[in-house]
Amino acid sequence: ALLAVGCALGLRLGRGRSAVERWVLAWLCYDSLVHFVLEGAFVYLSIVGNVADSQGLIASLWKEYGKADTRWLYSDPTVVSLEILTVVLDGLLALVLIYAIVKEKYYRHFVQIVLCVCELYGCWMTFFPEWLVGSPSLNTSSWLYLWVYLVFFNGLWVLIPGLLLWQSWVELKKRDSQEANLAKKHK
């Protein structure tokens, strides 16, 4: 449902823009909804108790994910700390970036780069410390848990920020070339 809402909202906000920009907006709307709704609920459940002992639809989603990574069930302090940062910083940056794209603000690519670096940092800090200690909390015995829950779902927050970083690089390089050409003409 969040995917559908995020995509619909992003595509609506992107009317009259290129297909790439519409899909970037769709991703950012989905991204912000995931941060605020799913991860925000996780943070709340982790602060008032833990996911394993919680009830409700979102708790059941996290319990299912917890079958692949048990740190999400019992309020692992590193995961909760990263999620607080992700909900607050990444969620807000995604909203600022949506605004910057829709209003064509000069700071769009700065915010896009910062958001992407934050997303990549979050993925790195979620998994690398776990890998350093032999991945005791990760269940990789099931195809579903390894390839869908751990690789696919988390990989989206590596692949898409990576593509958005590349997009910003290309755009900033293009602007630099335009400015250099303009400076040559004025000499």
Tab-separated table of C-alpha atoms in Angstrom:
chain	number	residue	atom	x	y	z
A	1	ALA	CA	0.000	0.000	0.000
A	2	LEU	CA	2.833	2.429	0.819
A	3	LEU	CA	4.427	1.683	-2.530
A	4	ALA	CA	1.182	2.424	-4.376
A	5	VAL	CA	0.529	5.621	-2.412
A	6	GLY	CA	4.130	6.803	-2.787
A	7	CYS	CA	4.208	6.116	-6.518
A	8	ALA	CA	0.820	7.722	-7.137
A	9	LEU	CA	1.757	10.819	-5.157
A	10	GLY	CA	5.159	11.122	-6.807
A	11	LEU	CA	3.778	10.653	-10.296
A	12	ARG	CA	1.100	13.267	-9.598
A	13	LEU	CA	3.658	15.749	-8.268
A	14	GLY	CA	5.789	15.081	-11.340
A	15	ARG	CA	3.156	15.906	-13.943
A	16	GLY	CA	4.719	17.783	-16.833
A	17	ARG	CA	8.226	16.577	-15.972
A	18	SER	CA	10.432	13.979	-17.617
A	19	ALA	CA	9.813	10.296	-16.942
A	20	VAL	CA	13.034	10.145	-14.900
A	21	GLU	CA	11.951	13.046	-12.687
A	22	ARG	CA	8.484	11.516	-12.184
A	23	TRP	CA	10.053	8.248	-11.044
A	24	VAL	CA	12.529	10.077	-8.797
A	25	LEU	CA	9.571	11.833	-7.158
A	26	ALA	CA	7.697	8.523	-6.872
A	27	TRP	CA	10.718	6.970	-5.143
A	28	LEU	CA	11.122	9.935	-2.798
A	29	CYS	CA	7.453	9.874	-1.805
A	30	TYR	CA	7.703	6.133	-1.153
A	31	ASP	CA	11.012	6.623	0.667
A	32	SER	CA	9.596	9.279	2.993
A	33	LEU	CA	6.499	7.173	3.721
A	34	VAL	CA	8.670	4.168	4.592
A	35	HIS	CA	10.827	6.284	6.892
A	36	PHE	CA	7.947	7.978	8.671
A	37	VAL	CA	5.330	5.203	8.752
A	38	LEU	CA	7.158	1.859	8.861
A	39	GLU	CA	10.443	2.862	10.447
A	40	GLY	CA	8.800	5.482	12.658
A	41	ALA	CA	6.506	2.786	14.025
A	42	PHE	CA	9.510	0.510	14.554
A	43	VAL	CA	11.259	3.223	16.570
A	44	TYR	CA	8.141	3.776	18.666
A	45	LEU	CA	7.653	0.048	19.308
A	46	SER	CA	11.336	-0.280	20.220
A	47	ILE	CA	11.268	2.633	22.652
A	48	VAL	CA	8.102	1.554	24.488
A	49	GLY	CA	9.041	-2.140	24.473
A	50	ASN	CA	10.067	-4.307	21.558
A	51	VAL	CA	8.623	-5.595	18.312
A	52	ALA	CA	8.488	-9.217	19.476
A	53	ASP	CA	6.000	-8.371	22.246
A	54	SER	CA	3.959	-5.857	20.218
A	55	GLN	CA	0.644	-6.336	18.451
A	56	GLY	CA	-0.841	-4.793	15.325
A	57	LEU	CA	-0.305	-4.758	11.580
A	58	ILE	CA	3.003	-2.885	11.542
A	59	ALA	CA	4.353	-4.978	14.420
A	60	SER	CA	3.461	-8.106	12.449
A	61	LEU	CA	5.361	-6.754	9.416
A	62	TRP	CA	8.431	-6.160	11.580
A	63	LYS	CA	8.032	-9.588	13.181
A	64	GLU	CA	8.104	-11.113	9.716
A	65	TYR	CA	11.254	-9.141	8.804
A	66	GLY	CA	12.674	-10.159	12.193
A	67	LYS	CA	12.712	-13.752	10.948
A	68	ALA	CA	15.558	-12.655	8.657
A	69	ASP	CA	17.261	-10.271	11.118
A	70	THR	CA	16.498	-10.819	14.798
A	71	ARG	CA	17.976	-7.466	15.828
A	72	TRP	CA	14.683	-5.909	14.732
A	73	LEU	CA	12.702	-7.970	17.232
A	74	TYR	CA	14.428	-7.024	20.481
A	75	SER	CA	15.358	-3.338	20.253
A	76	ASP	CA	19.027	-3.707	19.324
A	77	PRO	CA	20.471	-0.319	20.386
A	78	THR	CA	22.556	0.125	17.230
A	79	VAL	CA	19.599	-0.590	14.943
A	80	VAL	CA	17.227	1.604	16.974
A	81	SER	CA	19.772	4.454	17.023
A	82	LEU	CA	20.225	4.252	13.252
A	83	GLU	CA	16.482	4.106	12.720
A	84	ILE	CA	15.906	7.210	14.845
A	85	LEU	CA	18.437	9.013	12.663
A	86	THR	CA	16.869	7.568	9.513
A	87	VAL	CA	13.306	8.508	10.454
A	88	VAL	CA	14.168	12.055	11.448
A	89	LEU	CA	16.990	12.999	9.075
A	90	ASP	CA	16.315	10.887	5.979
A	91	GLY	CA	12.553	11.341	6.211
A	92	LEU	CA	12.869	15.119	6.420
A	93	LEU	CA	15.556	15.277	3.726
A	94	ALA	CA	13.294	13.285	1.385
A	95	LEU	CA	10.500	15.827	1.930
A	96	VAL	CA	12.880	18.757	1.377
A	97	LEU	CA	14.136	17.095	-1.801
A	98	ILE	CA	10.596	16.566	-3.093
A	99	TYR	CA	9.948	20.262	-2.527
A	100	ALA	CA	13.240	21.228	-4.190
A	101	ILE	CA	12.418	19.172	-7.285
A	102	VAL	CA	8.823	20.357	-7.593
A	103	LYS	CA	9.788	24.023	-7.058
A	104	GLU	CA	13.020	23.693	-9.086
A	105	LYS	CA	15.187	25.023	-6.267
A	106	TYR	CA	18.901	25.629	-6.753
A	107	TYR	CA	19.785	23.398	-3.787
A	108	ARG	CA	18.131	20.281	-5.198
A	109	HIS	CA	21.318	18.335	-5.979
A	110	PHE	CA	22.990	19.309	-2.717
A	111	VAL	CA	20.041	17.854	-0.777
A	112	GLN	CA	19.920	14.841	-3.097
A	113	ILE	CA	23.593	14.075	-2.471
A	114	VAL	CA	23.219	14.480	1.307
A	115	LEU	CA	20.132	12.234	1.389
A	116	CYS	CA	21.805	9.545	-0.712
A	117	VAL	CA	24.931	9.541	1.455
A	118	CYS	CA	22.727	9.247	4.564
A	119	GLU	CA	20.805	6.321	3.033
A	120	LEU	CA	24.031	4.542	2.105
A	121	TYR	CA	25.506	5.220	5.548
A	122	GLY	CA	22.408	3.738	7.177
A	123	CYS	CA	22.699	0.548	5.153
A	124	TRP	CA	26.423	0.300	5.837
A	125	MET	CA	26.037	0.779	9.593
A	126	THR	CA	23.095	-1.609	9.765
A	127	PHE	CA	24.922	-4.500	8.147
A	128	PHE	CA	28.692	-4.062	8.258
A	129	PRO	CA	29.068	-4.332	12.060
A	130	GLU	CA	26.895	-7.461	11.923
A	131	TRP	CA	29.097	-8.967	9.196
A	132	LEU	CA	32.242	-8.200	11.219
A	133	VAL	CA	31.010	-10.447	14.035
A	134	GLY	CA	29.915	-13.295	11.742
A	135	SER	CA	26.270	-12.299	11.188
A	136	PRO	CA	24.790	-14.053	14.241
A	137	SER	CA	21.483	-12.167	13.907
A	138	LEU	CA	20.989	-12.808	10.192
A	139	ASN	CA	19.075	-15.853	8.990
A	140	THR	CA	20.388	-16.673	5.527
A	141	SER	CA	19.163	-20.294	5.476
A	142	SER	CA	15.999	-19.413	3.571
A	143	TRP	CA	15.850	-18.056	0.023
A	144	LEU	CA	13.035	-15.706	1.076
A	145	TYR	CA	14.908	-14.296	4.066
A	146	LEU	CA	18.250	-13.903	2.318
A	147	TRP	CA	17.321	-12.779	-1.197
A	148	VAL	CA	13.999	-11.008	-0.661
A	149	TYR	CA	14.125	-9.589	2.861
A	150	LEU	CA	17.831	-8.904	3.307
A	151	VAL	CA	19.208	-8.403	-0.212
A	152	PHE	CA	16.259	-7.035	-2.207
A	153	PHE	CA	14.527	-4.850	0.379
A	154	ASN	CA	17.770	-3.396	1.720
A	155	GLY	CA	19.425	-3.350	-1.684
A	156	LEU	CA	16.858	-0.836	-2.919
A	157	TRP	CA	18.315	1.665	-0.431
A	158	VAL	CA	21.750	1.096	-1.952
A	159	LEU	CA	20.867	0.875	-5.650
A	160	ILE	CA	18.495	3.834	-5.887
A	161	PRO	CA	20.614	6.260	-3.830
A	162	GLY	CA	23.581	5.151	-5.948
A	163	LEU	CA	21.663	5.994	-9.122
A	164	LEU	CA	20.542	9.320	-7.676
A	165	LEU	CA	24.145	10.162	-6.761
A	166	TRP	CA	25.138	9.420	-10.350
A	167	GLN	CA	22.260	11.632	-11.577
A	168	SER	CA	23.501	14.499	-9.400
A	169	TRP	CA	27.072	13.974	-10.597
A	170	VAL	CA	25.989	14.165	-14.248
A	171	GLU	CA	23.844	17.244	-13.635
A	172	LEU	CA	26.550	19.084	-11.700
A	173	LYS	CA	29.151	18.189	-14.338
A	174	LYS	CA	26.814	19.496	-17.058
A	175	ARG	CA	26.271	22.764	-15.161
A	176	ASP	CA	30.013	23.167	-14.636
A	177	SER	CA	30.640	22.702	-18.374
A	178	GLN	CA	27.938	25.262	-19.178
A	179	GLU	CA	29.485	27.780	-16.789
A	180	ALA	CA	32.964	27.144	-18.210
A	181	ASN	CA	31.658	27.689	-21.757
A	182	LEU	CA	29.925	30.892	-20.683
A	183	ALA	CA	33.119	32.166	-19.060
A	184	LYS	CA	35.076	31.471	-22.273
A	185	LYS	CA	32.523	33.432	-24.321
A	186	HIS	CA	32.838	36.458	-22.034
A	187	LYS	CA	36.637	36.596	-22.292
